Short mmCIF file of C-alpha atoms in Angstrom, two decimals:
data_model
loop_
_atom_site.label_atom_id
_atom_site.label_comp_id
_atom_site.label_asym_id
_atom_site.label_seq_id
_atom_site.Cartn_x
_atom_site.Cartn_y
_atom_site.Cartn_z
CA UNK T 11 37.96 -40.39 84.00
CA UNK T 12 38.46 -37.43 81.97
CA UNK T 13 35.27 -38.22 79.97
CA UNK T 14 33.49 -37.99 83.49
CA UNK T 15 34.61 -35.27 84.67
CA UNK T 16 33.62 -33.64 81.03
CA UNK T 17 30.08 -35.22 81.34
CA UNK T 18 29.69 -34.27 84.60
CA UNK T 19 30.83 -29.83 84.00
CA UNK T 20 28.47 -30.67 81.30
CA UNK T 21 25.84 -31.42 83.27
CA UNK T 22 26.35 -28.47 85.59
CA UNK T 23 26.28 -26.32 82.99
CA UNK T 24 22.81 -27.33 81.77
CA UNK T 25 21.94 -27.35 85.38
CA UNK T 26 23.07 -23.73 85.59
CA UNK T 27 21.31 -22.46 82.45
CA UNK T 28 18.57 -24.05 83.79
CA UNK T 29 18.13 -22.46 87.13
CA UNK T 30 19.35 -19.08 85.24
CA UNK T 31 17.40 -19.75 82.19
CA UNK T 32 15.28 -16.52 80.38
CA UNK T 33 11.55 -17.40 79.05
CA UNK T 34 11.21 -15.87 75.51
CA UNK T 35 7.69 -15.17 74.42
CA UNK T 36 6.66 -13.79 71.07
CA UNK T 37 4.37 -11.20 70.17
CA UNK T 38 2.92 -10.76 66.89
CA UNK T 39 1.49 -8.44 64.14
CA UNK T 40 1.72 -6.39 61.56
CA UNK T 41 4.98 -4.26 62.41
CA UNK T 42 5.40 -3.30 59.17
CA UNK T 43 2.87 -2.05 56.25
CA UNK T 44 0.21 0.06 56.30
CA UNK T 45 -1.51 -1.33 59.09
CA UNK T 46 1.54 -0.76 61.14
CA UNK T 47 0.07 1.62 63.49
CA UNK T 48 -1.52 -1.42 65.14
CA UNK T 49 1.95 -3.64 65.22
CA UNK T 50 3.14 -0.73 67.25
CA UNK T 51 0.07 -0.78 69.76
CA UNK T 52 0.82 -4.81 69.81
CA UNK T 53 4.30 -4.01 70.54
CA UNK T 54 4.42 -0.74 73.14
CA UNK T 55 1.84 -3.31 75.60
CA UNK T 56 3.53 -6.35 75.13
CA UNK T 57 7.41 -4.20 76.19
CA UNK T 58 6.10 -2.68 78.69
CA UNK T 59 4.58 -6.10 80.28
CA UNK T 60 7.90 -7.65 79.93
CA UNK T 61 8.90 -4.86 81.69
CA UNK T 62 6.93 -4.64 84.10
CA UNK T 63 6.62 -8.71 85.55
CA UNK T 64 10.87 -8.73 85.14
CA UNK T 65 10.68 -5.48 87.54
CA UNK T 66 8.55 -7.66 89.95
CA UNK T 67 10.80 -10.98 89.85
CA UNK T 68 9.51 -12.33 86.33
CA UNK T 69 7.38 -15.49 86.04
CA UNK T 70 8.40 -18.46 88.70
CA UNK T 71 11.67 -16.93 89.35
CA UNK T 72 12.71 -16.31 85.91
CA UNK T 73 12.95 -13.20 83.79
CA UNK T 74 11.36 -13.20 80.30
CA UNK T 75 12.79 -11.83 77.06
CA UNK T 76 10.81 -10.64 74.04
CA UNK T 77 10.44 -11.55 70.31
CA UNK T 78 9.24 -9.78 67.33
CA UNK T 79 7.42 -11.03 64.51
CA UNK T 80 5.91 -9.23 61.90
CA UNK T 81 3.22 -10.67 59.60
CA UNK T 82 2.80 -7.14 58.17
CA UNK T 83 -1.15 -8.87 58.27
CA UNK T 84 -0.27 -11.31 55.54
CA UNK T 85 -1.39 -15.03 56.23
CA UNK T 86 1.64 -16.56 54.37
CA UNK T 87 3.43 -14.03 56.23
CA UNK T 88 2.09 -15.18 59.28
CA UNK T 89 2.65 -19.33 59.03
CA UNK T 90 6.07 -17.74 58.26
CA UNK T 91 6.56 -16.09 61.71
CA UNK T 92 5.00 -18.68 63.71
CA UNK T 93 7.03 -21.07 62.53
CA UNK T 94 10.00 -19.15 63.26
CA UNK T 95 8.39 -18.97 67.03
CA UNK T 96 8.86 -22.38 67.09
CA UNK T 97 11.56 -22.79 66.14
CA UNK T 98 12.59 -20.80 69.10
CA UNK T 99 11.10 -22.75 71.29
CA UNK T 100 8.30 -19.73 72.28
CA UNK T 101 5.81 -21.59 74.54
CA UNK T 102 3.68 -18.36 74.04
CA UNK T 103 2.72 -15.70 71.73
CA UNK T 104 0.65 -12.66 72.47
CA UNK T 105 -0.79 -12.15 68.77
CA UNK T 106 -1.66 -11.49 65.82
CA UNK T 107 -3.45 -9.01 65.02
CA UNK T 108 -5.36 -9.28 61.55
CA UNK T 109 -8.04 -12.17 62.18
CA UNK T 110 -6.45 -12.77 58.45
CA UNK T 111 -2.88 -13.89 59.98
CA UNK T 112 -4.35 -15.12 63.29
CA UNK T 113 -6.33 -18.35 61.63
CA UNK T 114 -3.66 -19.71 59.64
CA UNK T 115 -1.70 -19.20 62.48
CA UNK T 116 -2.85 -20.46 65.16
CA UNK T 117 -2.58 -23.96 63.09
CA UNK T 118 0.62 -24.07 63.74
CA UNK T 119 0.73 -23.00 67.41
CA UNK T 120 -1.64 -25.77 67.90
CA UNK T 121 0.42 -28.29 66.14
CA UNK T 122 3.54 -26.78 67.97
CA UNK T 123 1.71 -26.64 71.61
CA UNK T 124 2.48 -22.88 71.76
CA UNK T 125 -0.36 -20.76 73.81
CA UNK T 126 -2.13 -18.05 71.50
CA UNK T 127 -3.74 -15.11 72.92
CA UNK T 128 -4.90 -12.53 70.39
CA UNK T 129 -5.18 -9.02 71.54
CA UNK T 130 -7.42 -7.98 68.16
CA UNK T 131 -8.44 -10.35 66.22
CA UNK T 132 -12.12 -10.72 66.23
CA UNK T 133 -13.53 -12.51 63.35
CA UNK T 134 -15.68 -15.27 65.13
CA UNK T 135 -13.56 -18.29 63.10
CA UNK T 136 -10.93 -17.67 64.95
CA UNK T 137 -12.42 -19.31 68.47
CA UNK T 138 -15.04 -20.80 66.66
CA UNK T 139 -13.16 -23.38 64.70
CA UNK T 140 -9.98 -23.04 66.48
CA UNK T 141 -7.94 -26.08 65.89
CA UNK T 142 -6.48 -26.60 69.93
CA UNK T 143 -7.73 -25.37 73.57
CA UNK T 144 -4.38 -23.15 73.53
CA UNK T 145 -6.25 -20.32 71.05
CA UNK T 146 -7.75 -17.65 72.92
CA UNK T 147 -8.71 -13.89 72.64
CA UNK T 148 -8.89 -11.21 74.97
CA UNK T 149 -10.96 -8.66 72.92
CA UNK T 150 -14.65 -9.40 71.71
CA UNK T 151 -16.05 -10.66 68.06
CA UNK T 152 -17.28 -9.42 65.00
CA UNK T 153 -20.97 -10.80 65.61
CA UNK T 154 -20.86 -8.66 68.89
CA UNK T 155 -19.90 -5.49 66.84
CA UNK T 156 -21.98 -5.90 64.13
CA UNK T 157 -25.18 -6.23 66.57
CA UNK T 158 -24.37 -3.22 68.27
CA UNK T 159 -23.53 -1.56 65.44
CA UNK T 160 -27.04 -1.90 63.87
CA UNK T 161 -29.14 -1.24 66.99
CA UNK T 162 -27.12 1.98 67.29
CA UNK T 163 -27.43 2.93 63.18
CA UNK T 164 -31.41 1.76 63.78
CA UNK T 165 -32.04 3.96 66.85
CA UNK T 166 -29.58 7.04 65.80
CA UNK T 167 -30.45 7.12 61.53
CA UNK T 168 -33.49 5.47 61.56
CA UNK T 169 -34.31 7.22 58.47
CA UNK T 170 -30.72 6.81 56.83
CA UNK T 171 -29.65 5.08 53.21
CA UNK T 172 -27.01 3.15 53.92
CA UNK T 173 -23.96 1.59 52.37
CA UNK T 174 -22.00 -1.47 53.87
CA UNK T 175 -19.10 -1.74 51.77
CA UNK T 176 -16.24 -4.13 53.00
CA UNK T 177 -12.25 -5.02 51.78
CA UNK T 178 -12.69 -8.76 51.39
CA UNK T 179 -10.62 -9.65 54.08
CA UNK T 180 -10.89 -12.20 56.89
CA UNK T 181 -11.78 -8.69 59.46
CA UNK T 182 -13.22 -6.25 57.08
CA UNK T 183 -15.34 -8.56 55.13
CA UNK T 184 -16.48 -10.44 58.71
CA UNK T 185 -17.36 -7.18 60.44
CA UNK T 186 -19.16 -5.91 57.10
CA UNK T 187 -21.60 -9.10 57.03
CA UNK T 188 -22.19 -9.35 60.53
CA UNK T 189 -23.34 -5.62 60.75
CA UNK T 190 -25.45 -6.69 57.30
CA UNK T 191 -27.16 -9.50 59.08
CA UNK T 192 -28.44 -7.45 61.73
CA UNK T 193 -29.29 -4.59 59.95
CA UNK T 194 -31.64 -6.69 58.02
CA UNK T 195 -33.04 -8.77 61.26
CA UNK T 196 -34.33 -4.84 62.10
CA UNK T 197 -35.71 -4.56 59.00
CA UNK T 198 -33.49 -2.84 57.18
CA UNK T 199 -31.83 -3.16 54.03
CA UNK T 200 -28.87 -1.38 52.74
CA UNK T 201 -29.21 0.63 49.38
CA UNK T 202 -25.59 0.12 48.71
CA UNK T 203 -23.36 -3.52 49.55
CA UNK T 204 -20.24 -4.22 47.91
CA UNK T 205 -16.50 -4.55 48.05
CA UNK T 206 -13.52 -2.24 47.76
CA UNK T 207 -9.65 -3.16 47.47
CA UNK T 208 -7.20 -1.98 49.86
CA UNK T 209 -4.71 -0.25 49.55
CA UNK T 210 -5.72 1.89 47.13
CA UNK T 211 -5.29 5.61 47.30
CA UNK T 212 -7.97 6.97 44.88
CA UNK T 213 -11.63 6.53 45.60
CA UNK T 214 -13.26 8.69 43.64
CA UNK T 215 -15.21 6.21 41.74
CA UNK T 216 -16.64 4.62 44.86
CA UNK T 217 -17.79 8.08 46.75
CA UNK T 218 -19.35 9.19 43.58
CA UNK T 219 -21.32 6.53 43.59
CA UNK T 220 -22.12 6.61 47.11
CA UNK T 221 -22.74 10.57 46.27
CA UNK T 222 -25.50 9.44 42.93
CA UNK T 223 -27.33 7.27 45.24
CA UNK T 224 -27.54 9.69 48.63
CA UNK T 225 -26.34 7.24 50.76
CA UNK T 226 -25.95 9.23 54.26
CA UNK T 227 -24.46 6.62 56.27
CA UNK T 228 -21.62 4.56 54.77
CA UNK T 229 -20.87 1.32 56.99
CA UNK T 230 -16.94 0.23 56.43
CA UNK T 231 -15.79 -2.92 57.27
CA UNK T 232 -12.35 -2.46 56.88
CA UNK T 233 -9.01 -0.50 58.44
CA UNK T 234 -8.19 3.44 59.28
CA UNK T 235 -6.24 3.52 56.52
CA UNK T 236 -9.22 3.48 53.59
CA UNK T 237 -11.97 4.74 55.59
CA UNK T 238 -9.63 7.93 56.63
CA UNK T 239 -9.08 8.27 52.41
CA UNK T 240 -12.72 7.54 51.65
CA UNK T 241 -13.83 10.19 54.08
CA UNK T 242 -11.87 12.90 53.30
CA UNK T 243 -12.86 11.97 49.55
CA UNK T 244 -16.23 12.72 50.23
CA UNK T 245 -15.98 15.92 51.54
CA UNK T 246 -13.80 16.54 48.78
CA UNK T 247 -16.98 16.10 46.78
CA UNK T 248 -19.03 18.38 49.30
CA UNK T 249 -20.76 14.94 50.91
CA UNK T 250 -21.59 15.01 54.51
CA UNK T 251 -22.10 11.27 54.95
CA UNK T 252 -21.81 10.10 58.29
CA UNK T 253 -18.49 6.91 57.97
CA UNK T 254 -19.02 4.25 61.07
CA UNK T 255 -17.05 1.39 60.77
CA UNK T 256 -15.55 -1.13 63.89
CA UNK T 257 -12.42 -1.25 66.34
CA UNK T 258 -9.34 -1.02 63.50
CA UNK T 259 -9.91 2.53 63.62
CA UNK T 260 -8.75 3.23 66.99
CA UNK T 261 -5.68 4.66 65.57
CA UNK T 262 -4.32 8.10 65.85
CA UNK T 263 -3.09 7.98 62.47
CA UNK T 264 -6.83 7.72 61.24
CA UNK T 265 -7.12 11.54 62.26
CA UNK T 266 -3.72 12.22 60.62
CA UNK T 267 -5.23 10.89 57.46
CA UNK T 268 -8.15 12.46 57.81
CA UNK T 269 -7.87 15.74 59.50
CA UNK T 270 -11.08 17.60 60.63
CA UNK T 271 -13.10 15.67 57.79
CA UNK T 272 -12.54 12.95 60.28
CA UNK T 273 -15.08 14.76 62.70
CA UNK T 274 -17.83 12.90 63.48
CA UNK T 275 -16.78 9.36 62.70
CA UNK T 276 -18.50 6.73 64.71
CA UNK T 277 -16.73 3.39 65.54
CA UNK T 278 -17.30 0.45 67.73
CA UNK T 279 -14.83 -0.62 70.08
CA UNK T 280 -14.82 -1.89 73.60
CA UNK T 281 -15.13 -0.21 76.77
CA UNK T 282 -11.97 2.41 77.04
CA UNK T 283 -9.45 0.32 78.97
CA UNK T 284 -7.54 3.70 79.75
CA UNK T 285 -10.38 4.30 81.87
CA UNK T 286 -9.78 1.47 84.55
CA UNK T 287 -8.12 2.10 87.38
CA UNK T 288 -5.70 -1.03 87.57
CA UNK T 289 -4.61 -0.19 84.22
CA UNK T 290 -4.03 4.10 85.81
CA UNK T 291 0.00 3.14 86.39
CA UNK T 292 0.67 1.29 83.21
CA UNK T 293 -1.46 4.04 81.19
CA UNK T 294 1.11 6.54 83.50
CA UNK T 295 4.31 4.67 82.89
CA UNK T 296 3.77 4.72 78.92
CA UNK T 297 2.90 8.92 79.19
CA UNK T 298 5.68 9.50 80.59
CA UNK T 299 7.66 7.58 78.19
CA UNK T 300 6.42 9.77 75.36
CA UNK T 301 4.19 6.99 74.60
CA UNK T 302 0.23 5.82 74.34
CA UNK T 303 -2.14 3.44 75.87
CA UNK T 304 -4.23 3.85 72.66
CA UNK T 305 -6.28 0.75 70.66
CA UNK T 306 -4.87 -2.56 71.62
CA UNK T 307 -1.89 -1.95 73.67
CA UNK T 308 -3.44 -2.45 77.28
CA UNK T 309 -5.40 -5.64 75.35
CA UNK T 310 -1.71 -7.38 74.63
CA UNK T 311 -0.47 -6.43 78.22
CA UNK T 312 -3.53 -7.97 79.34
CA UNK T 313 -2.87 -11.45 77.13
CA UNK T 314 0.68 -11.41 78.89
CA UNK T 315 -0.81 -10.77 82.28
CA UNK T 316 -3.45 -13.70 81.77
CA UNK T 317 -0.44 -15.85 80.48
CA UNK T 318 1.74 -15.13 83.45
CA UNK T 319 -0.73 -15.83 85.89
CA UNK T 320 -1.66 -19.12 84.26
CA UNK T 321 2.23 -20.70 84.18
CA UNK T 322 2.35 -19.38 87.66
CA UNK T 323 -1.15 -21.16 88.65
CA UNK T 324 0.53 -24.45 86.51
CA UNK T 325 4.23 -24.27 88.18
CA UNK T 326 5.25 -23.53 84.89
CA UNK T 327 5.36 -23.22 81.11
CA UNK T 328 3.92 -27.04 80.56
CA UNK T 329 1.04 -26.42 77.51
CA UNK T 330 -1.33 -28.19 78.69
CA UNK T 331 -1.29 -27.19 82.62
CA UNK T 332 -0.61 -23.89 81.31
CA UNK T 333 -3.76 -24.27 79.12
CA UNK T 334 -5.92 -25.79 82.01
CA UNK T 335 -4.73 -22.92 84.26
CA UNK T 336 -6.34 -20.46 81.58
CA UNK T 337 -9.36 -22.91 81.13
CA UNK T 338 -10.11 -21.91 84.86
CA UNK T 339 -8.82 -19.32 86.42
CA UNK T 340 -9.77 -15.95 86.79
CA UNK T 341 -7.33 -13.39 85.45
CA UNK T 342 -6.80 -9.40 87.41
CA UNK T 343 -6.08 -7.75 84.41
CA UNK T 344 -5.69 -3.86 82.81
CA UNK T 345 -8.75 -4.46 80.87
CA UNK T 346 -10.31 -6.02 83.91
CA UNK T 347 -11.24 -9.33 85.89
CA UNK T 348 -11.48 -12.18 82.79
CA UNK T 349 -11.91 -15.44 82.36
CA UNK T 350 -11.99 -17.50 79.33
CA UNK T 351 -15.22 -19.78 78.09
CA UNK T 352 -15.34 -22.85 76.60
CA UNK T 353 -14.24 -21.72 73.19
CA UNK T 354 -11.29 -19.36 74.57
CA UNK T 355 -13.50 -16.14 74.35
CA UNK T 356 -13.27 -13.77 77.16
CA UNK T 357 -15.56 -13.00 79.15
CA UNK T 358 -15.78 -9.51 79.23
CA UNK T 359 -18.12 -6.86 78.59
CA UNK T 360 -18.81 -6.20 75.07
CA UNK T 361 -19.04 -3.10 72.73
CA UNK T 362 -20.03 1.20 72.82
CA UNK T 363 -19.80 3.54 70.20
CA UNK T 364 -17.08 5.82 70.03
CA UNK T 365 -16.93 9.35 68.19
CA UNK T 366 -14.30 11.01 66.59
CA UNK T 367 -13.60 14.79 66.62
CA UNK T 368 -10.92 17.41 67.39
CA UNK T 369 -7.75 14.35 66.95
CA UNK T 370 -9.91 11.94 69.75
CA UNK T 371 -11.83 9.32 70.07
CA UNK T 372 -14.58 8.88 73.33
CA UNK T 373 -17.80 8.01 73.78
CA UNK T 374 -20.43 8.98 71.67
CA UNK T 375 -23.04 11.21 73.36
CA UNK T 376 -26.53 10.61 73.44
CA UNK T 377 -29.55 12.83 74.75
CA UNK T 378 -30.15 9.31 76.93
CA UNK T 379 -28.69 6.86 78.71
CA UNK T 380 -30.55 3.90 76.51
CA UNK T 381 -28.83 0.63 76.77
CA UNK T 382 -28.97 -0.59 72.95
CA UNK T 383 -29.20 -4.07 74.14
CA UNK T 384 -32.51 -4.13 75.86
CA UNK T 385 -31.49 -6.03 78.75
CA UNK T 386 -30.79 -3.35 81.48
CA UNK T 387 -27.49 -3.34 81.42
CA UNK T 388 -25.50 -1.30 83.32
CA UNK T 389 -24.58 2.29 82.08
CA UNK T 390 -21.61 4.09 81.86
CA UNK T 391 -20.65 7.09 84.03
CA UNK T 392 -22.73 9.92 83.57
CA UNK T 393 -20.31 12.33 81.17
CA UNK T 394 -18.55 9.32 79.31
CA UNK T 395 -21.57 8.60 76.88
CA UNK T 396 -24.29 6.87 77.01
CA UNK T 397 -23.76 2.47 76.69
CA UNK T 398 -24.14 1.16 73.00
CA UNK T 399 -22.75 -2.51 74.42
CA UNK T 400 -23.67 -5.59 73.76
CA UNK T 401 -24.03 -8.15 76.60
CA UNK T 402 -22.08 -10.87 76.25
CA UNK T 403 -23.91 -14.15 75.44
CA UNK T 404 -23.45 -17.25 77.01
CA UNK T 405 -20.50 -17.15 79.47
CA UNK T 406 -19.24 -13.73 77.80
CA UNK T 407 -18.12 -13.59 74.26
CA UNK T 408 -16.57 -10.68 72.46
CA UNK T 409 -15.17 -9.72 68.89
CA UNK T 410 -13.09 -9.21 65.17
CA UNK T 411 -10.10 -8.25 63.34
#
């Protein structure tokens, strides 16, 4: 009898955490490191989602709690922290962010039936040879940036020598080759390809080089932190080479490193999310917490959001309803309406060309509204620059880190 009545307060008790019961979720990235400005972006969305979907009764009825990782955009790192997801029993993680840590990853989310939405990483591998239908993105691809990236250097430097150097990594290396590739399908070659190490604080060597052969445009596929040393380098050495590189240098500590020799650096990124009007309160909400929509926070709220909606759609946090749910629904989001294609891209718009000056980044200005594509696509406001993006192929792909 007195076994029963234990089994059975047992039994209430699991009943009771049950009905009571938090959902934890990861998010992932590099928190520490020198790439650390981005695990902060990662983090700041994926807090104030939490925050946000508890405030308006949490997911199904139940509130959801938050956990850390930090790959500090190592891949061992990485395996490391997923595991340790798993071990939780996360059925979701909005991360990582280094393509690098993503892949090896997402191996073990698949093998673990954890959902994986990436807010940044864009080298095409990751969808492309994803190893489960739980590994999706919500920004665009490398192939996408390095196409726009070309028609803009072919139509804006048509007469420049060029450089593509990259830092062997899974991004930098990815984005370098894809802007190569089209380069060269335009008919032109770089004067200058070749690899750098990051992480390094001295490169002197490299801009002289870049200085004995004239290069005026230097293509970087790489992160803020080296392209903000490597431009301040050259105008150390009097050079007023133009640096474009891709989407890791939508950090504000890129102008810290750089200062004004960090005027007039052109990057690639998607269309400013801060600029959509669904995402006006949570852009609000984070100002007047002393803090910034910048890069790829509104991208991880948006993975939550997209999450959210799916264990709603599915009744709850089952994989693979949950993963049906984001095979075909259509996501409200505060990067915009998504969906997801067969290979777990989104399906949003693709990529402009940003400019740097005065601590900012916006759109670059042109003396016309020329969409780079070719296709007619449509433009972007008059006063916010003129389109550089790339229309999505197929049902919508996008990009790399």
């Amino acid at each position: 009898m007195k076994k029963a009545l234990l089994a059975g307060a047992a039994l209430n008790l699991v009943f009771a955490g049950a009905a009571f019961a938090d959902i934890t979720i990861g998010v992932a990235g590099p928190m520490t490191g020198q790439y650390a400005s981005f695990g902060e972006q990662l983090r700041v969305g994926a807090e104030q989602a939490v925050a946000d979907i508890n405030a308006a009764g949490g997911v199904n009825g139940e509130m959801l709690k938050l956990s850390i990782g930090d790959d500090a955009c190592d891949p061992k790192q990485a395996v490391a922290v997923a595991n340790q997801f798993a071990s939780q029993g996360i059925p979701f993680v909005a991360g990582h962010f280094c393509s690098g840590s993503s892949i090896p990853a997402s191996q073990v989310y698949a093998d673990e039936q954890i959902v994986q939405i990436s807010p940044a990483s864009t080298n095409p591998a990751f969808t492309d040879q994803r190893p489960s239908d739980g590994i999706y993105r919500v920004c665009g691809r490398d192939d996408q940036q390095g196409e726009v990236a070309a028609a803009f250097i072919a139509e804006q430097f048509p007469d420049a020598k060029i450089a593509v150097i990259n830092d062997k990594t899974a991004y930098g290396k990815g984005l370098a080759d894809e802007t190569q590739k089209n380069l060269e399908k335009l008919g032109i070659t770089p004067t200058l390809v070749e690899s750098y190490t990051a992480g390094e604080k001295d490169y002197t060597a490299l801009v002289t080089k870049l200085k004995q052969q004239g290069i005026t445009l230097l293509y970087v596929g790489g992160y803020h932190t080296e392209a903000g040393l490597m431009v301040r380098q050259m105008r150390e050495q009097g050079m007023d080479t133009v640096l474009m590189s891709g989407d890791a240098l939508v950090a504000e500590e890129y102008w810290a490193i750089t200062g004004d020799a960090g005027a007039g650096t052109l990057m690639t990124f998607s269309p400013d999310p801060r600029k959509n009007e669904a995402a006006a309160p949570v852009v609000a909400e984070l100002e007047k917490a002393g803090k910034t929509a910048e890069g790829y926070v509104l991208y991880t709220y948006a993975a939550i959001q997209a999450w959210k909606d799916a264990v709603e759609a599915a009744g709850s946090t089952d994989y693979d309803a949950v993963v049906e749910a984001l095979d075909t629904g259509n996501f409200n989001t505060v990067i915009g309406d998504l969906k997801f294609d067969d290979k777990g891209d989104v399906t949003l718009p693709g990529y402009v060309v940003y400019e740097w000056d005065n601590g900012q980044y916006d759109y670059y200005q042109v003396a016309t509204d020329t969409d780079m594509t070719g296709k007619g696509g449509d433009q972007l406001k008059e006063g916010e620059g003129a389109s550089m993006e790339k229309a999505t192929s197929d049902d919508g792909e996008a990009k790399t880190n």
